[in-house]
Coordinates of C-alpha atoms and ligand atoms in Angstrom, one line a residue:
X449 CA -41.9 15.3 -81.6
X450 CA -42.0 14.8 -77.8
X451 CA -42.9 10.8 -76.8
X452 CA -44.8 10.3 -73.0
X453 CA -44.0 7.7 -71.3
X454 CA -46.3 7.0 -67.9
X455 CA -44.6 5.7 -65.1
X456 CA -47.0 5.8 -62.5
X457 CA -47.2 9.3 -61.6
X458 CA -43.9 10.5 -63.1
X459 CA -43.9 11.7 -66.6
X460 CA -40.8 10.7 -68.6
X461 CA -40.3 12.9 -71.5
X462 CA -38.0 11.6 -74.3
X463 CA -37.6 13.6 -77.5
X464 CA -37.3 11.2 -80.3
X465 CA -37.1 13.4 -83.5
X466 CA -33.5 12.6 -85.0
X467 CA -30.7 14.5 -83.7
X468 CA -28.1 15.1 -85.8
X469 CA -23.8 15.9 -86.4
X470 CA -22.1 17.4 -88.4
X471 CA -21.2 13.7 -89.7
X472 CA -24.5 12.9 -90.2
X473 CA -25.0 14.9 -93.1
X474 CA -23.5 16.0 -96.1
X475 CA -24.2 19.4 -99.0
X476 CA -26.2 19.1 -101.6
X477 CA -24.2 21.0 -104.7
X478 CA -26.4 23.3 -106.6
X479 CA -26.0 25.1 -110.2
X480 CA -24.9 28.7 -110.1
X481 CA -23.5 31.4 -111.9
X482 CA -20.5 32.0 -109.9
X483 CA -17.7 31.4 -111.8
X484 CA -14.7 31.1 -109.7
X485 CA -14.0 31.2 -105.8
X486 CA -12.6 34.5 -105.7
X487 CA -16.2 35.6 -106.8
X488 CA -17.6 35.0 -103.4
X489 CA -17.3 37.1 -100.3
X490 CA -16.0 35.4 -97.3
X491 CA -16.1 38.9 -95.3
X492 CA -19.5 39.6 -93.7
X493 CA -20.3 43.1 -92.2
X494 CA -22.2 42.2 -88.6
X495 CA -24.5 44.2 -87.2
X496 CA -25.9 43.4 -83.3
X497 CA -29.2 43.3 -81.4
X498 CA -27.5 45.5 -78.1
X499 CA -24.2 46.4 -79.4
X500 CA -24.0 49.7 -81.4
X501 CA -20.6 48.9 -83.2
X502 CA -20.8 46.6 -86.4
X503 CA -17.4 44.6 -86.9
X504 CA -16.3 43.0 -90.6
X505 CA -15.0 39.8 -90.2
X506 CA -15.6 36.4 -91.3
X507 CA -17.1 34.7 -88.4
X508 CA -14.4 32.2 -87.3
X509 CA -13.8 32.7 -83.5
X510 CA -10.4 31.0 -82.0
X511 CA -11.6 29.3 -78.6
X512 CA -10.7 31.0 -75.3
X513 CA -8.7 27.9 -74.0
X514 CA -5.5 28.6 -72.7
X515 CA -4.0 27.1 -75.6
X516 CA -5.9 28.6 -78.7
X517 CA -7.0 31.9 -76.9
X518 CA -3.4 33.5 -77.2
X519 CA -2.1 36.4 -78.4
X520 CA 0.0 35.1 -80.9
X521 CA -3.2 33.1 -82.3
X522 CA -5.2 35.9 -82.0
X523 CA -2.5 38.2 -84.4
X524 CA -2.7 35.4 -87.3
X525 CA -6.7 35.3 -86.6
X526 CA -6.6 38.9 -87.4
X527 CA -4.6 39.0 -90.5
X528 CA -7.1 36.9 -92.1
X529 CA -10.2 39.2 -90.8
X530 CA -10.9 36.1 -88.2
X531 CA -11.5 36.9 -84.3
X532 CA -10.6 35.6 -81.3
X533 CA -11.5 35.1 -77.6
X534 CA -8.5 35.7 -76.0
X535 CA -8.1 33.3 -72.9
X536 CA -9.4 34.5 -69.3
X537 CA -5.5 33.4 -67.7
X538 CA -4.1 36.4 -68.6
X539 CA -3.5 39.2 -65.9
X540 CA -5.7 42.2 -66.2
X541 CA -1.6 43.9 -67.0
X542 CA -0.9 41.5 -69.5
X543 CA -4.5 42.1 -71.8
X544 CA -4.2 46.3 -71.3
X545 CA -0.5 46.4 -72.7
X546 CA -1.6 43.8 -75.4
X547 CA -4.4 45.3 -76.4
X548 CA -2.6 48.8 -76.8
X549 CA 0.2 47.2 -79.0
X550 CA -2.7 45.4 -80.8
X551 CA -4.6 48.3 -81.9
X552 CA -1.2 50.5 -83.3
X553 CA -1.1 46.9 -85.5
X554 CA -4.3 46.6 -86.3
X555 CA -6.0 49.8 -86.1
X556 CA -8.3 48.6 -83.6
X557 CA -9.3 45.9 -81.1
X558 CA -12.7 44.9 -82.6
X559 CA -11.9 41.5 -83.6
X560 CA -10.9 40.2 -80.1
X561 CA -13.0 39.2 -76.8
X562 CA -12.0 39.7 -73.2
X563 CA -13.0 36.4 -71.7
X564 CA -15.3 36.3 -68.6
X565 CA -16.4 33.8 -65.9
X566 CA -19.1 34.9 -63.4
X567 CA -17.2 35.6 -60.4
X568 CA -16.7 38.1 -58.7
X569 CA -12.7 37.8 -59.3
X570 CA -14.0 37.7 -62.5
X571 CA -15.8 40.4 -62.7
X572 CA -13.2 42.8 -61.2
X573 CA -11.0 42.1 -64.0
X574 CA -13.5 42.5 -66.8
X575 CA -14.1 46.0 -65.3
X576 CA -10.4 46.9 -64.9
X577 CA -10.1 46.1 -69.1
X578 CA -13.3 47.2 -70.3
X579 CA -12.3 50.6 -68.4
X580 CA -9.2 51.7 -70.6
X581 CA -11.8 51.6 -73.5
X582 CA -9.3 49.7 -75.7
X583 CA -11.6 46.7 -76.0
X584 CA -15.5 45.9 -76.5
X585 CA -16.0 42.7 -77.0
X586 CA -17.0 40.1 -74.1
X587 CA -16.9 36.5 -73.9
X588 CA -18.8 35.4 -71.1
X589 CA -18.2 31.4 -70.7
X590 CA -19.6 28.7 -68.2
X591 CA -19.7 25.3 -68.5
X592 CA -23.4 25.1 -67.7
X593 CA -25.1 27.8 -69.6
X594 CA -28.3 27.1 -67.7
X595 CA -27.5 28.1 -64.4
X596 CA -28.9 31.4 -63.3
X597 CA -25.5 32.6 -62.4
X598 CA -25.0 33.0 -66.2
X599 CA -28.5 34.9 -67.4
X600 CA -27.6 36.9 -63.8
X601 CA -24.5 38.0 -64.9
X602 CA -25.3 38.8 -68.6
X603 CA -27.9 41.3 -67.2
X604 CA -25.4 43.2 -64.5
X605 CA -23.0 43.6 -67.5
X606 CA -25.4 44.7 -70.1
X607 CA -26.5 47.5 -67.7
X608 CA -22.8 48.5 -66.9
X609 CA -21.6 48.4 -70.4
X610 CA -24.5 49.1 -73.0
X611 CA -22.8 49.1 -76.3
X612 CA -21.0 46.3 -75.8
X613 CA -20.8 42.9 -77.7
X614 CA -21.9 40.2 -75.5
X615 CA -21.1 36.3 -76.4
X616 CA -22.1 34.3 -73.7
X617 CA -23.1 30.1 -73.5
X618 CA -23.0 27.6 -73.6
X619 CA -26.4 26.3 -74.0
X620 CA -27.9 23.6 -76.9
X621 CA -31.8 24.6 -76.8
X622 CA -33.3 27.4 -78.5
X623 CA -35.4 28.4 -75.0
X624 CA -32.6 29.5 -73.5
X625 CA -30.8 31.3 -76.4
X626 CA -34.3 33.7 -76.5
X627 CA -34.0 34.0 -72.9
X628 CA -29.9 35.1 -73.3
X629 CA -30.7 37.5 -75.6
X630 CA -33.6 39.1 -74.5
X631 CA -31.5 39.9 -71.4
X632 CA -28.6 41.5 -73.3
X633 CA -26.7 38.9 -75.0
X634 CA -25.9 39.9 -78.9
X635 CA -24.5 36.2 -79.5
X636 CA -25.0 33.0 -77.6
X637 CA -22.5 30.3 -77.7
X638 CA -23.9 26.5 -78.3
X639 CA -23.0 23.3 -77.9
X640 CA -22.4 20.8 -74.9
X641 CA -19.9 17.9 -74.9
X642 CA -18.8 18.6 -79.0
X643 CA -15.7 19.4 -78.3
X644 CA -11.9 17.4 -78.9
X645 CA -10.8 17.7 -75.1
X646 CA -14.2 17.1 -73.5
X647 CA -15.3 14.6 -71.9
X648 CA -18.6 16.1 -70.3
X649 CA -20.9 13.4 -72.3
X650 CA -18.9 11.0 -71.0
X651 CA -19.1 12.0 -67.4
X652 CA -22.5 13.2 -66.9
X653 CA -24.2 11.7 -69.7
X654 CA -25.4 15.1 -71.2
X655 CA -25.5 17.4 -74.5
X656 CA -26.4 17.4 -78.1
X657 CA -25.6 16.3 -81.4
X658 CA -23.9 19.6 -82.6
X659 CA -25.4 20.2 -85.8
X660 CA -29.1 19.7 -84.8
X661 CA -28.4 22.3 -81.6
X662 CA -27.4 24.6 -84.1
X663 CA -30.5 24.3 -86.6
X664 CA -32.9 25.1 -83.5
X665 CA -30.4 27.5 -81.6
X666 CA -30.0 30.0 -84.8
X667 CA -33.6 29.8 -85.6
X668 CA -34.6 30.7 -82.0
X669 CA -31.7 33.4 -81.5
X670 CA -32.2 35.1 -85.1
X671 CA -35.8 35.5 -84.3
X672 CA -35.5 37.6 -81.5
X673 CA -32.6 39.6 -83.1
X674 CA -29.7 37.6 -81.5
X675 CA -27.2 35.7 -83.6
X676 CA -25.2 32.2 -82.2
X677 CA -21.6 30.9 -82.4
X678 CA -21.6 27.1 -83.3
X679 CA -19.1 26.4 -80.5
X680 CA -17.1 23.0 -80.3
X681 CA -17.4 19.9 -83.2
X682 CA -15.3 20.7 -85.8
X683 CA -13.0 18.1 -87.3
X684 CA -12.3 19.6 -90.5
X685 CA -13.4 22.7 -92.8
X686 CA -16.4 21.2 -94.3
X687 CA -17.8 21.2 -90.5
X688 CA -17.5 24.5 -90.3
X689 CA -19.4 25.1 -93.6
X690 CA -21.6 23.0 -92.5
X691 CA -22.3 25.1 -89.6
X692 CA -22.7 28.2 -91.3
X693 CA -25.0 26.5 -94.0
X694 CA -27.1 25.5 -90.6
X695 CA -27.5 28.6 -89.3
X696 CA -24.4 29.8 -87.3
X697 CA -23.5 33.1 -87.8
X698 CA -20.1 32.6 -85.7
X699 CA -18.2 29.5 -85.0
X700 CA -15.6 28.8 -82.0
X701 CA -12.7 26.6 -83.0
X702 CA -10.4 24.9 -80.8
X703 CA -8.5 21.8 -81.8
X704 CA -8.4 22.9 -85.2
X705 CA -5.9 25.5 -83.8
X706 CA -4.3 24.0 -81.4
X707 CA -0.8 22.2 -81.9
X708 CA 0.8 25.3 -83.9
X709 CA 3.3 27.5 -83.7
X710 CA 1.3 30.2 -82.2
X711 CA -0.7 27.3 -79.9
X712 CA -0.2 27.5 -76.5
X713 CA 0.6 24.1 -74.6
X714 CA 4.4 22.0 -73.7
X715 CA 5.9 21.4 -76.5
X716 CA 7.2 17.8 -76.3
X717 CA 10.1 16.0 -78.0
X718 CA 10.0 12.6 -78.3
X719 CA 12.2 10.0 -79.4
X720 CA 10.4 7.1 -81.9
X721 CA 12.1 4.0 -82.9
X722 CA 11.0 3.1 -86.4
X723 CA 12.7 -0.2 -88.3
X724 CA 13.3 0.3 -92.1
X725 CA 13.5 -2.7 -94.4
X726 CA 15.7 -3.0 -97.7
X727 CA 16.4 -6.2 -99.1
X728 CA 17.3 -8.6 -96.5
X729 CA 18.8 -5.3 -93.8
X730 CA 16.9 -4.5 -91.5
X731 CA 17.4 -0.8 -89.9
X732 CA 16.9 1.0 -86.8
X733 CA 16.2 4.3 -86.8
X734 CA 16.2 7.0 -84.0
X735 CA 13.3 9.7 -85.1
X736 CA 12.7 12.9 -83.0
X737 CA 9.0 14.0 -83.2
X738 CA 7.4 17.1 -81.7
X739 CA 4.2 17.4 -79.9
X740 CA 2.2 19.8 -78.7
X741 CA -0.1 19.7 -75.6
X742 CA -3.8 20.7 -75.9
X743 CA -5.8 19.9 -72.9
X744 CA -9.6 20.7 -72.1
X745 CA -10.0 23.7 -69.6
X746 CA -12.0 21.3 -67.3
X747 CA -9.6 18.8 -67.1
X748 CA -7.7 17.7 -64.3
X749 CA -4.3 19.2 -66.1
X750 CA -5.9 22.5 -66.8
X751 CA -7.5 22.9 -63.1
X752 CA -4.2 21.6 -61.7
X753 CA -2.0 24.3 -64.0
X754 CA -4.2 27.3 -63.7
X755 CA -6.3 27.3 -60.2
X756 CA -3.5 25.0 -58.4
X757 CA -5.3 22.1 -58.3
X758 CA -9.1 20.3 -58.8
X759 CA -11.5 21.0 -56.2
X760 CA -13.1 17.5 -54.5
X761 CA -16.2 18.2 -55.5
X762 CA -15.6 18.4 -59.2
X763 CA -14.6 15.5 -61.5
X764 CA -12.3 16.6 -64.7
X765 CA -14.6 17.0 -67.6
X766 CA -11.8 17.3 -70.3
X767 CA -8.9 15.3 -71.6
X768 CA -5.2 16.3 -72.1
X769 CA -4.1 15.4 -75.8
X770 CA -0.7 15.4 -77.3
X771 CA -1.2 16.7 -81.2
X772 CA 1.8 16.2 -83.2
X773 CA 3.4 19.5 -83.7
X774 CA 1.8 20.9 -86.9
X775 CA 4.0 24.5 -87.8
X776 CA 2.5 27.8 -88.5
X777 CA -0.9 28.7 -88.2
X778 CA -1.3 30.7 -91.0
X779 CA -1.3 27.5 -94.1
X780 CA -4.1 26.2 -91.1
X781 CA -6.1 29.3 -91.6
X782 CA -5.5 29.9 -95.5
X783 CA -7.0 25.9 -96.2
X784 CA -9.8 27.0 -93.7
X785 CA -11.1 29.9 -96.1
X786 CA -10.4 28.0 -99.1
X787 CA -12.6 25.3 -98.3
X788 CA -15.3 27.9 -97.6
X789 CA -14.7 29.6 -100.6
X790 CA -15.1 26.3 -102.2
X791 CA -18.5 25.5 -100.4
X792 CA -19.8 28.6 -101.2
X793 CA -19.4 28.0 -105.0
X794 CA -20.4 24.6 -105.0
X795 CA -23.4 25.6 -103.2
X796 CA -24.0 29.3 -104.8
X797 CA -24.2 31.5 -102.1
X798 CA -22.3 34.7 -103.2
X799 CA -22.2 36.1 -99.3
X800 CA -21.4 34.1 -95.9
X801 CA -24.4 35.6 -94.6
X802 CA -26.3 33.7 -97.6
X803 CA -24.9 30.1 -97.0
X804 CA -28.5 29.0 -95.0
X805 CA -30.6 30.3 -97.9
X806 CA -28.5 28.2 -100.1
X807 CA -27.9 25.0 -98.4
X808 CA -29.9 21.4 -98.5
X809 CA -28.5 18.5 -96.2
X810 CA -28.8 15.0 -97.6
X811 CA -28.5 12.5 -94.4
X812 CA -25.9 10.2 -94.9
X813 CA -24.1 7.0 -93.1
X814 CA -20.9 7.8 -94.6
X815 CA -19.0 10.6 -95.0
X816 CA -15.7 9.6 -96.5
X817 CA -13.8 6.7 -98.2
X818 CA -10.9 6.0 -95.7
X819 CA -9.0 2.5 -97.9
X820 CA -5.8 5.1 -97.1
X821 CA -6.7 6.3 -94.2
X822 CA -8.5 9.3 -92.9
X823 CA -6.8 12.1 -93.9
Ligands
5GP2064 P1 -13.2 21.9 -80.4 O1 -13.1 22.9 -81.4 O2 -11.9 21.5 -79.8 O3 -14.0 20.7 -80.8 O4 -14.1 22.5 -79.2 C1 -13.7 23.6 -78.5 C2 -14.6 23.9 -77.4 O5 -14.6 22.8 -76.4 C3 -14.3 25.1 -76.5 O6 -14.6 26.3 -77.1 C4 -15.1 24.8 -75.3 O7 -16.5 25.2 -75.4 C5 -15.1 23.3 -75.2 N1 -14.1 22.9 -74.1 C6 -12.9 23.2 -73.9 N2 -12.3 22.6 -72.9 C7 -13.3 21.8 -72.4 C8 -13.4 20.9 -71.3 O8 -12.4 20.6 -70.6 N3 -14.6 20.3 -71.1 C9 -15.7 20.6 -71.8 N4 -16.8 20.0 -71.5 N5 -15.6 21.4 -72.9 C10 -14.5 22.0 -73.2

């Protein structure tokens, strides 16, 4: 519902129907007939509106950030049947001689993305990688999924490569999804300001509650053939079932994978002082904990490390985060399927693909009981 305010001759449009997170709502478990987790199918078989070559996967995409979009992320991604948007920092070199050592692994390279902006820069690279025909998947990322440059550049690629799979954003209204799509997009990222590093809300007072952009987002994009990837949100597994329940047929993880193993980022030492009582002694201790950096690509840090410094006219939109180092990825990726699995049960959806069919959302005020904390 759209309230009118009149302020003299100006119209001042505020939509008032509730917008909502991901922590504004919670499952509703239904009875079913499955019996056990391993009776549901966490694998879905993808088929695009532009792009001729369906992929299997289950739609969990690792962010293209410097620090989730590696390689080494992207080879765990792939042993689970997960993708990944491999970051746009690498040299044109570095993604060919991956990508060929990738596909003797794996058989192919249809669970990555080569990551795009719209330069021209940008564009000279994409060409140089999509031309060795060892990849076709593109990830085509602004900041500001409404500027022309975007729906501009979406079209020019489409023409050059028309079997490809395009994923481009980010946007939060359904509008602009249609308008993606319908100009060669096969999936369009969503979400503005969700995301652990970002600060764009903050800054510029824009974006949407994540779990309401993707209710209107996958209705728009699925009726015109598209399909979206709920990008940026996600604390914990639930939130991504959530987002599949809501719609999304994809969704883009970042600080869920960051601070691993595989995570790219400075890892830090750093020396805590901790005092331990028993009986009447009282301790010192010396501790040594690791961290891991994770930083926001628009943030100072990340400008500053990869394009040698932050132009005057921009102001950071991210943060820099230090996550306290958390091992391999792969237990990481194992509890992420297992609470899907689990969802789907409670829920009764036998197939990924069926989790919207399946799901009702109570709203609630409160998620979790945190008298221990909140982990
Ligand atoms: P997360 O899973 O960490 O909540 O969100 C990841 C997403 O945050 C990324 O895929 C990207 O869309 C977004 N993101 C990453 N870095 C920045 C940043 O510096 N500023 C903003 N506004 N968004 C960011």
């Amino acid at each position: 519902m759209q309230a009118k305010t009149n302020l003299g001759e100006k119209i001042m449009r505020i939509y008032d129907d509730i917008q909502l997170d991901y922590c504004d709502i919670l499952l509703r478990p239904k009875r079913s007939t499955l019996a056990s987790r391993s009776e549901v199918q966490v694998l879905r078989e993808y088929k695009f509106k532009w792009c001729s070559r369906p992929i299997s996967a289950t739609g969990i995409i690792a962010a293209n950030m410097a620090t989730t979009g590696t390689f080494e992320v992207a080879r765990e991604m792939q042993k689970q049947h997960l993708l990944s948007a491999l970051h746009k920092h690498y040299s044109a070199e570095e993604l060919l001689s991956f990508l060929k050592k990738n596909a003797q692994e794996f058989g192919n390279n249809d669970l990555l993305f080569v990551s795009s902006g719209v330069s021209d820069a940008d564009y000279e690279k994409l060409t140089q990688v999509m031309k060795s025909g060892l990849i076709n998947n593109i990830c085509v990322d602004v900041a500001n999924g409404y500027s022309s440059y975007l729906i501009n550049y979406v079209r020019k690629i489409r023409k050059d490569w028309p079997t490809a799979l395009i994923l481009a954003g980010n946007v939060v209204t359904g509008d602009m999804c249609e308008d993606l799509i319908l100009n060669g997009a096969d999936i369009i990222k969503v979400g503005i300001g969700p995301g652990s590093v970002c600060t764009t809300r903050k800054l510029t007072g824009v974006g949407r509650p994540q779990f309401s952009t993707v209710i209107e987002c996958a209705d728009a994009a699925h009726g015109v053939g598209g399909m979206i990837c709920a990008d940026g949100g996600c604390t914990v597994p639930g939130d991504i079932c959530k987002s599949f329940c809501a719609g999304a047929d994809f969704v883009m993880l970042g600080g869920m994978l960051a601070g691993h193993e595989e995570s790219g980022g400075e890892l830090v030492a750093k020396k805590l002082q901790t005092t331990e009582l028993e009986g009447q002694d009282c301790t010192l201790k010396t501790e040594e904990k690791l961290y891991k950096k994770f930083y926001g690509m628009s943030s100072e840090y990340a400008q500053s490390k990869h394009y040698g410094g932050m132009k005057k006219y921009r102001a950071s939109e991210g943060k820099v985060v230090e996550i306290p180092f958390r091992g391999p990825l792969e237990p990481t990726l194992l509890t992420i399927l297992g609470g899907i699995r689990s969802c789907m049960t409670y829920i009764g959806a036998k197939r990924l693909k069926d989790m919207p069919k399946c799901a009702t959302f109570y709203r609630v005020n409160r998620q979790l009981n945190t008298i221990f904390g909140n982990e």
